[in-house]
Short mmCIF file of C-alpha atoms in Angstrom, two decimals:
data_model
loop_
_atom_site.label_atom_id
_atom_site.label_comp_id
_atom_site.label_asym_id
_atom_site.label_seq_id
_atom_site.Cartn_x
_atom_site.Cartn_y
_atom_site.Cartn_z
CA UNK A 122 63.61 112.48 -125.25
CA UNK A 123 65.60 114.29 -128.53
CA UNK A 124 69.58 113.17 -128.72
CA UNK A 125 70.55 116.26 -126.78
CA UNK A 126 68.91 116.14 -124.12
CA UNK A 127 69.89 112.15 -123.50
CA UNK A 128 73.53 113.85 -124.27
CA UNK A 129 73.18 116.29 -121.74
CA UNK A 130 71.46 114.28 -118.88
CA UNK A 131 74.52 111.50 -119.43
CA UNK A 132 76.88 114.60 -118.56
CA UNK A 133 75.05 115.88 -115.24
CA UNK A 134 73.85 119.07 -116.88
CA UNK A 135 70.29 119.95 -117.56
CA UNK A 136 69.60 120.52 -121.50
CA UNK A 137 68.44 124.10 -122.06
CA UNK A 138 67.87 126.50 -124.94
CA UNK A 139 67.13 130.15 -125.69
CA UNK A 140 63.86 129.61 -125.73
CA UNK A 141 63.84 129.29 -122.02
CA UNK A 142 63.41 132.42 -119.83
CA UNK A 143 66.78 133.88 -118.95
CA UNK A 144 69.08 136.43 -117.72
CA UNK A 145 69.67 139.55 -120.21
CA UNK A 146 72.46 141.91 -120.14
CA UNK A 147 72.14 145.89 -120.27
CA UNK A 148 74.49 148.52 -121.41
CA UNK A 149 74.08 151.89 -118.87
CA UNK A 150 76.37 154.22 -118.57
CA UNK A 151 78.81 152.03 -120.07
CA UNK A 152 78.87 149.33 -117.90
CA UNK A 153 76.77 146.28 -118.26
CA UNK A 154 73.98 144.93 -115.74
CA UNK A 155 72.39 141.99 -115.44
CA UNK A 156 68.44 141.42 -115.02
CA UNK A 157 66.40 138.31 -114.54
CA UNK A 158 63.26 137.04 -116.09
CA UNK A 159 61.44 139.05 -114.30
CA UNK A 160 63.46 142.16 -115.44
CA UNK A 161 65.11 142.40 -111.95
CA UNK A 162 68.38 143.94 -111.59
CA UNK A 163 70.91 140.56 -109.99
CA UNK A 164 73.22 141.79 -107.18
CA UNK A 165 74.19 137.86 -106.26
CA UNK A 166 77.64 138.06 -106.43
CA UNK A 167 78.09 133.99 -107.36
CA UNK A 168 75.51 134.53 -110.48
CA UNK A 169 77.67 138.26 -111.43
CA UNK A 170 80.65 135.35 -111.15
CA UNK A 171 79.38 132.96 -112.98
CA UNK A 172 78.62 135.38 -115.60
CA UNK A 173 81.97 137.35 -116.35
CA UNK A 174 83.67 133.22 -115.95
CA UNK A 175 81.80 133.06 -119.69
CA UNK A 176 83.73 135.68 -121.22
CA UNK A 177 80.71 136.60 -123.69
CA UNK A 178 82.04 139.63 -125.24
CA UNK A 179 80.84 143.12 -125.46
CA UNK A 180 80.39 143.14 -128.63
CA UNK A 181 77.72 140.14 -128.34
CA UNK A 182 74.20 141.64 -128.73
CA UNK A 183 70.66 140.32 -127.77
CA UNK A 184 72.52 137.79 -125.28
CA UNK A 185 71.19 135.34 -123.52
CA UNK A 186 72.48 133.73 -120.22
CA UNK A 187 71.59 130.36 -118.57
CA UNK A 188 69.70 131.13 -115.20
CA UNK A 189 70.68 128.02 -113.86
CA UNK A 190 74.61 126.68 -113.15
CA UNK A 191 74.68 123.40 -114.56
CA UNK A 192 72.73 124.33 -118.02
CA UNK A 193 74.36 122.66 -120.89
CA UNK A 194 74.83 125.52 -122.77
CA UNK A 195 75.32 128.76 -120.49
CA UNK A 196 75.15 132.01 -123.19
CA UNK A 197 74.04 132.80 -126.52
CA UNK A 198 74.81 135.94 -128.29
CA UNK A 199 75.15 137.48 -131.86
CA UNK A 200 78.15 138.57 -132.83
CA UNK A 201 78.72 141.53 -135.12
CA UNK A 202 78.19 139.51 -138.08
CA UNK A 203 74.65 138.52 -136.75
CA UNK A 204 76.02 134.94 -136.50
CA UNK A 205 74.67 133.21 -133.32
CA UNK A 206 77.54 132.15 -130.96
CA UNK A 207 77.44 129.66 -127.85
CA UNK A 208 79.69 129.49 -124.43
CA UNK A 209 78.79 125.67 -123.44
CA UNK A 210 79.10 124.62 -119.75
CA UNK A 211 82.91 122.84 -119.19
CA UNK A 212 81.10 119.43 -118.53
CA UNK A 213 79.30 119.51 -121.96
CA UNK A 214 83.28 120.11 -123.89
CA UNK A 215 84.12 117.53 -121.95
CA UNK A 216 81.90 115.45 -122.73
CA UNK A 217 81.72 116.13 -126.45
CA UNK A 218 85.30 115.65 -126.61
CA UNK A 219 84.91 112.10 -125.37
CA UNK A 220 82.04 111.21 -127.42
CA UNK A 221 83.90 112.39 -130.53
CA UNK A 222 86.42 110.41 -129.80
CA UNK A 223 84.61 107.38 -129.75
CA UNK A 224 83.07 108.63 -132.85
CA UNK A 225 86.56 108.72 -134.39
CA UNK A 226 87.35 105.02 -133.22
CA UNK A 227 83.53 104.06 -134.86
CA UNK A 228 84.25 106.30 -137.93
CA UNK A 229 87.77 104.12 -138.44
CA UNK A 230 86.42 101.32 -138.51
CA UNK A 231 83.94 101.89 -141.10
CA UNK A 232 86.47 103.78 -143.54
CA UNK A 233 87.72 101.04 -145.59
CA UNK A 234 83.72 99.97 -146.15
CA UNK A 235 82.96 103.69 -146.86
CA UNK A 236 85.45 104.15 -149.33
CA UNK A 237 85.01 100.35 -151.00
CA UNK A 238 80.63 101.35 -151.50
CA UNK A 239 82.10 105.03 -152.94
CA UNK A 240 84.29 103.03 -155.36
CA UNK A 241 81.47 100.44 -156.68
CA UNK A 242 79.02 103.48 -156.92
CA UNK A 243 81.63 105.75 -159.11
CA UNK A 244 81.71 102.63 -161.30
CA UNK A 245 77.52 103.03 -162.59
CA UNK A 246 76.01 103.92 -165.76
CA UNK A 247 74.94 107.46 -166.35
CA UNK A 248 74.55 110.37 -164.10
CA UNK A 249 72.87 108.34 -161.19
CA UNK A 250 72.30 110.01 -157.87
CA UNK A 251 74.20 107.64 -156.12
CA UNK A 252 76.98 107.80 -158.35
CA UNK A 253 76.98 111.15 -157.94
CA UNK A 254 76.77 111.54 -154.60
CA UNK A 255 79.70 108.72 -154.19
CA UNK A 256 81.89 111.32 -156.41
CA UNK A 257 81.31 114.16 -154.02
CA UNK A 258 82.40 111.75 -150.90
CA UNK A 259 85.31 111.15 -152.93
CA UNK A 260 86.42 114.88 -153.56
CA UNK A 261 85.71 115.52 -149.96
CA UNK A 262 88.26 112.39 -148.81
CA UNK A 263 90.90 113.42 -150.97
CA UNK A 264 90.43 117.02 -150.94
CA UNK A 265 88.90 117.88 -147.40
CA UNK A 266 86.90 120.23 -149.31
CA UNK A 267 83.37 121.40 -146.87
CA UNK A 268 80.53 119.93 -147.94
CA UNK A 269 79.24 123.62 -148.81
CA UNK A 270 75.15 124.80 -148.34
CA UNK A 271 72.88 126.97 -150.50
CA UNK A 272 72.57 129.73 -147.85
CA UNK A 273 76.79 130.11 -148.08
CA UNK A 274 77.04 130.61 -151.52
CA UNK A 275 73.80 132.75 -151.73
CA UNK A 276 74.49 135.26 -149.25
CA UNK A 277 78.09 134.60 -148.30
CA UNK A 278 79.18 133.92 -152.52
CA UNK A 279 81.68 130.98 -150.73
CA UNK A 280 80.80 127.68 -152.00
CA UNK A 281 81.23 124.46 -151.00
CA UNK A 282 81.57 120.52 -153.00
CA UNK A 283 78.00 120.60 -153.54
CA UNK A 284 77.29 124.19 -154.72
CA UNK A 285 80.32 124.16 -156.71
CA UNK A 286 79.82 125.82 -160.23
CA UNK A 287 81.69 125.14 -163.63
CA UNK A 288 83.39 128.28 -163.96
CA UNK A 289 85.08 126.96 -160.82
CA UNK A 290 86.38 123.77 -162.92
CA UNK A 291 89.21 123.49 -165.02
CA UNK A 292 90.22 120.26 -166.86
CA UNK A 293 93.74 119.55 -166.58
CA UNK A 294 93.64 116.01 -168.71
CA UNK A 295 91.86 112.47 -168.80
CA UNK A 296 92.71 111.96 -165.15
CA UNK A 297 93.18 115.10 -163.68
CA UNK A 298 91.53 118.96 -163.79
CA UNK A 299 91.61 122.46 -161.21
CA UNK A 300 89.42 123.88 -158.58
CA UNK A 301 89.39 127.54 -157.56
CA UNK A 302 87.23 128.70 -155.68
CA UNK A 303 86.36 131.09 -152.36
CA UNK A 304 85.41 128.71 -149.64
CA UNK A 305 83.89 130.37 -145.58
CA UNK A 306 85.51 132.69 -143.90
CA UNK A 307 86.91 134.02 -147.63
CA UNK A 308 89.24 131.87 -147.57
CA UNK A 309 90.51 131.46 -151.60
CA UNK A 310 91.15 127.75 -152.18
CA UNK A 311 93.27 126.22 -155.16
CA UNK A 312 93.47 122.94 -156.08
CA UNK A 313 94.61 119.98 -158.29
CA UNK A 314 92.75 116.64 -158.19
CA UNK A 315 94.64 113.81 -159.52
CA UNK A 316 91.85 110.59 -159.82
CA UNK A 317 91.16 109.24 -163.02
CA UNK A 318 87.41 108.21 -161.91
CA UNK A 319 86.42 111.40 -160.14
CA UNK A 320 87.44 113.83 -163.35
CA UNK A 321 85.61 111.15 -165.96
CA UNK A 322 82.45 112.12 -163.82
CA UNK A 323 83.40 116.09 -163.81
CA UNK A 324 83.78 115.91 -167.95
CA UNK A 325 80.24 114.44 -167.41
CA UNK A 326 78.76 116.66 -165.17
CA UNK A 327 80.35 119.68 -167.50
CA UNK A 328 78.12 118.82 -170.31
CA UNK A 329 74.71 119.01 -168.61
CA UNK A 330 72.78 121.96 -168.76
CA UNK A 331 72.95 125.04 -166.13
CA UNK A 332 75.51 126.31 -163.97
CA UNK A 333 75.91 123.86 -160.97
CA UNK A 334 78.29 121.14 -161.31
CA UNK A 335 76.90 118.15 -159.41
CA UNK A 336 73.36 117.18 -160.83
CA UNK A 337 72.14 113.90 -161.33
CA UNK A 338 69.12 112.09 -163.32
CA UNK A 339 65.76 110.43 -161.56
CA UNK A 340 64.44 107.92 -163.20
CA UNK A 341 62.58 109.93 -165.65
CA UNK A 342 65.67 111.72 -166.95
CA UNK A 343 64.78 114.90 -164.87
CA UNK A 344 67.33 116.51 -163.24
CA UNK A 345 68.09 117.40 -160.13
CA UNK A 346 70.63 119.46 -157.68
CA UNK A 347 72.50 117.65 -154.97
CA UNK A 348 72.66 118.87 -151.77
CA UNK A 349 74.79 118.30 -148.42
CA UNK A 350 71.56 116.70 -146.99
CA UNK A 351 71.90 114.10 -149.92
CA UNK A 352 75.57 114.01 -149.67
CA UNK A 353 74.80 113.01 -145.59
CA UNK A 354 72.08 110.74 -146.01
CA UNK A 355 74.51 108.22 -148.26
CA UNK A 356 77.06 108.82 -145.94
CA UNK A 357 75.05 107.10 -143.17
CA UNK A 358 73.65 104.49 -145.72
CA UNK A 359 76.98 103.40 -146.72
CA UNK A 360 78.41 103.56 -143.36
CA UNK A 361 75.47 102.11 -141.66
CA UNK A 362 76.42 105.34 -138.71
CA UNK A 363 75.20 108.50 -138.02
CA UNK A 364 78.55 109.98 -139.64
CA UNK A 365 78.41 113.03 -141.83
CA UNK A 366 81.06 115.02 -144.62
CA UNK A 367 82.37 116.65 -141.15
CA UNK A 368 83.90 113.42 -139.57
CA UNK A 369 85.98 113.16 -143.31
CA UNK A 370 87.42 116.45 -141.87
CA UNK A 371 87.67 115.68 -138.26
CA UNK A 372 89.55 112.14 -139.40
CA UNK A 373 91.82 114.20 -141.46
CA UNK A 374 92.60 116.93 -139.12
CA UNK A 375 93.64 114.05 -136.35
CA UNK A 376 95.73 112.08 -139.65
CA UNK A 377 97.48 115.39 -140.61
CA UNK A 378 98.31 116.55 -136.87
CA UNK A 379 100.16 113.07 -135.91
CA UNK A 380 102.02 113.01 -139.36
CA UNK A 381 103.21 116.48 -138.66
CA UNK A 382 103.92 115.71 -134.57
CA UNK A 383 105.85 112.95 -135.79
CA UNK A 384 108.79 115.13 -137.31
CA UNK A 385 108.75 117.67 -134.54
CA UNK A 386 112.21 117.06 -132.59
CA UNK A 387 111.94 119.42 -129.41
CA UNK A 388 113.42 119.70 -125.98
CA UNK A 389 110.36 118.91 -123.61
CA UNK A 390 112.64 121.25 -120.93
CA UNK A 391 112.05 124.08 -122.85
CA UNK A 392 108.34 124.59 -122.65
CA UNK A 393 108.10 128.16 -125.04
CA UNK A 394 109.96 125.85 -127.84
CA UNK A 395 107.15 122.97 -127.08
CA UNK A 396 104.32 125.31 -127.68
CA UNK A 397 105.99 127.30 -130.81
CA UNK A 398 106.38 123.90 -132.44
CA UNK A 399 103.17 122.68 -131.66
CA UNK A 400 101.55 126.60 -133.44
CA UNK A 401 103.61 125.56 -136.70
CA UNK A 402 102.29 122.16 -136.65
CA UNK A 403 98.45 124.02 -135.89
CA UNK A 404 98.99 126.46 -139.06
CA UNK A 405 100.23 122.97 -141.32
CA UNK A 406 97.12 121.33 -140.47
CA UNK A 407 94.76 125.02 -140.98
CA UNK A 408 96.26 124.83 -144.03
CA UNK A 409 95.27 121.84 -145.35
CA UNK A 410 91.58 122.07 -143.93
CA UNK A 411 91.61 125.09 -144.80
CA UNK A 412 90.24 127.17 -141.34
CA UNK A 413 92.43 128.83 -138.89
CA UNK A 414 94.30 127.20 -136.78
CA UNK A 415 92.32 128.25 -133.57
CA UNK A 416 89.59 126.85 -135.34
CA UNK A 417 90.99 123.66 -136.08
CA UNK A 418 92.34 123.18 -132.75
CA UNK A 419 89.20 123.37 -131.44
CA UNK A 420 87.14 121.32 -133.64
CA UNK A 421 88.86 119.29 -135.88
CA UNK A 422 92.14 117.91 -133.77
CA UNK A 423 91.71 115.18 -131.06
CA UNK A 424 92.52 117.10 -127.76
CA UNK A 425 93.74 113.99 -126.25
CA UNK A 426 96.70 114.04 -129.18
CA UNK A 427 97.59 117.70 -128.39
CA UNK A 428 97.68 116.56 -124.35
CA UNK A 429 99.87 113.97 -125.16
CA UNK A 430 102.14 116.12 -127.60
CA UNK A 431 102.19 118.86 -124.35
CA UNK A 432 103.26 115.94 -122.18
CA UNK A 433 105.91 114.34 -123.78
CA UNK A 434 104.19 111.39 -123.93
CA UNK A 435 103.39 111.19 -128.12
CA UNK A 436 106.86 109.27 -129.08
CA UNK A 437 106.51 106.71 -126.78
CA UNK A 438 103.06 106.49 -127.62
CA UNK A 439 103.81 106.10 -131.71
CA UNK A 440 106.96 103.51 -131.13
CA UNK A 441 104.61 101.16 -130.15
CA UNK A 442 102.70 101.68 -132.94
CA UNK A 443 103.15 99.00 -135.75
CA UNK A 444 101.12 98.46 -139.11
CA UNK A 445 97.91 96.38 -138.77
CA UNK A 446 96.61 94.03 -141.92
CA UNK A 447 93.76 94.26 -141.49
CA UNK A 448 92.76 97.62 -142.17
CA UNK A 449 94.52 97.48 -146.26
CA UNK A 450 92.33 100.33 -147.14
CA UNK A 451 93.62 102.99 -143.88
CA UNK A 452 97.03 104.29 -144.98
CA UNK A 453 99.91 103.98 -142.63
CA UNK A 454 99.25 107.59 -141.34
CA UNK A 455 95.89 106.88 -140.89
CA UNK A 456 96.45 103.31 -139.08
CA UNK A 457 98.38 105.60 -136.54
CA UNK A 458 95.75 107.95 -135.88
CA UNK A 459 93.10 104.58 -135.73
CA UNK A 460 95.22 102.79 -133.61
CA UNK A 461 95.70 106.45 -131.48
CA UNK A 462 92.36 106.75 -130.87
CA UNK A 463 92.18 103.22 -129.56
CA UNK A 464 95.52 103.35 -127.53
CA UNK A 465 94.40 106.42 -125.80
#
């Protein structure tokens, strides 16, 4: 039995894909109906329920809806961009939400080894793939940069750590140098990495031939592109997890909410002044992983942080927060958002 469908049995759903028969939706006379399999018209008025509770869009073409209730995932549809889009049963968030966050509490825990295996690899001879790769792990700690895929920057031109190019480098000194470039969504990103290690290997990676940046040398002296399936892979061997470039994202988003809750000072009695702090702290933390803030709410924040923010409940959570020893290598903002995950 595949991951998911363990996943989804754990959640009391059923796993379930596309490729199952379905229900389709038809536009007539401007109003949309509803057929089975079996190209039957459905009158039930629990299933026509069901159905407009997913709010699948009109624009949504070629969709595809779950003929049975508790289905992990419930629609599919393409949106206008011809991007394939999913409305997931309530269980499945649910239970997502919880098994990230025991991700987060695993991911924690591993950090300081992560980072201390990236260190001792940046330290190698040459332009070795693991040295490399630990440079790229690096950027994407310290910059929260996307991992990036071929497909983007081919047919999207928005790039990503790995299909970064030179002309998107510029050298600032010995220890520091410039990134420009258009990331997804179009989003234009600018900026300045400071790390004496990291811009020794760009000066490196500058002088080898062709236009990517990161490339590194087999042991024939061939070389070779990196890309995010590499930059992955040594993730999980350094890490000993199944952890990816995402969860360096997902950490972050968590670090940079609390850091940000922290300085709100609000009246909890005045509920509209609650929620308009909590969409400046949401465009802060877009801003800094670069996606929107709807976006980041929903993938990249803790929802349990945001519950407890909406409650009232955060300060008293963080006073009785105090700096643990033995995690040297977790900053103090990031010791919060450890011990967070564990308190909650």
């Amino acid at each position: 039995m595949i991951k998911s469908e363990v996943s989804a049995s754990e959640a009391g759903l059923i796993y379930i894909s596309d490729l199952n028969l379905g229900i389709t939706r038809k536009l007539k006379n401007n109003v949309f109906h509803y057929c089975n399999s079996n190209g039957k018209k459905i009158n039930d008025s629990k299933i026509l329920s069901r159905i407009k509770s997913l709010g699948i869009p009109p624009a949504y073409r070629d969709v595809w809806i779950c003929p049975e209730e508790n289905g992990h995932i419930q629609a599919i549809g393409y949106d206008i961009k011809g991007r394939k889009q999913y409305r997931y049963h309530p269980k499945w968030r649910s239970f997502r939400s919880m098994m990230n966050h025991k991700k987060m509490i695993e991911f924690g825990l591993v950090l300081p080894e992560i980072r201390s295996k990236v260190l001792l690899d940046l330290a190698g001879e040459g332009l070795k793939k693991e040295k490399i790769l630990a440079s790229i792990v690096r950027l994407i700690d310290i910059t929260l940069i996307r991992v990036g895929n071929d497909e983007y920057a081919r047919e999207n031109d928005s790039y990503g750590v790995t299909t970064l190019r030179k002309h998107h480098i510029k050298l600032l000194s010995e220890i520091s140098f410039e990134i420009e470039f258009k990331g997804k969504s179009h989003k234009f990103h600018h900026i300045i990495v400071r790390d004496k290690r990291v811009t020794r290997i760009i000066i490196e990676a500058l002088h080898v031939p062709g236009y990517e940046l990161f490339k590194y040398l087999d042991s024939d002296d061939r070389l070779h592109k990196v890309d995010s399936d590499d930059v992955n892979n040594y993730i999980r061997s350094i890490s000993g997890g199944d952890f990816t470039a995402k969860d360096f994202r997902t950490w972050w988003g968590t670090v940079f909410t609390l850091m940000a809750l922290q300085k709100v000072q609000v009246d909890f009695d005045r509920p509209l002044k609650v929620k308009c702090e909590l969409t400046k702290v949401l465009k802060f933390v877009s801003d800094q992983l670069g996606n929107t803030p709807s976006v980041c709410r929903k993938f990249y924040i803790y929802p349990g942080l945001i519950d407890a923010y909406l409650e009232g409940e955060l300060s008293k959570i963080i006073q009785e927060f105090s700096l643990d020893k033995s995690y040297p290598k977790l900053s103090k903002e990031e010791q919060l958002a450890f011990w967070f995950f564990k308190r909650v």
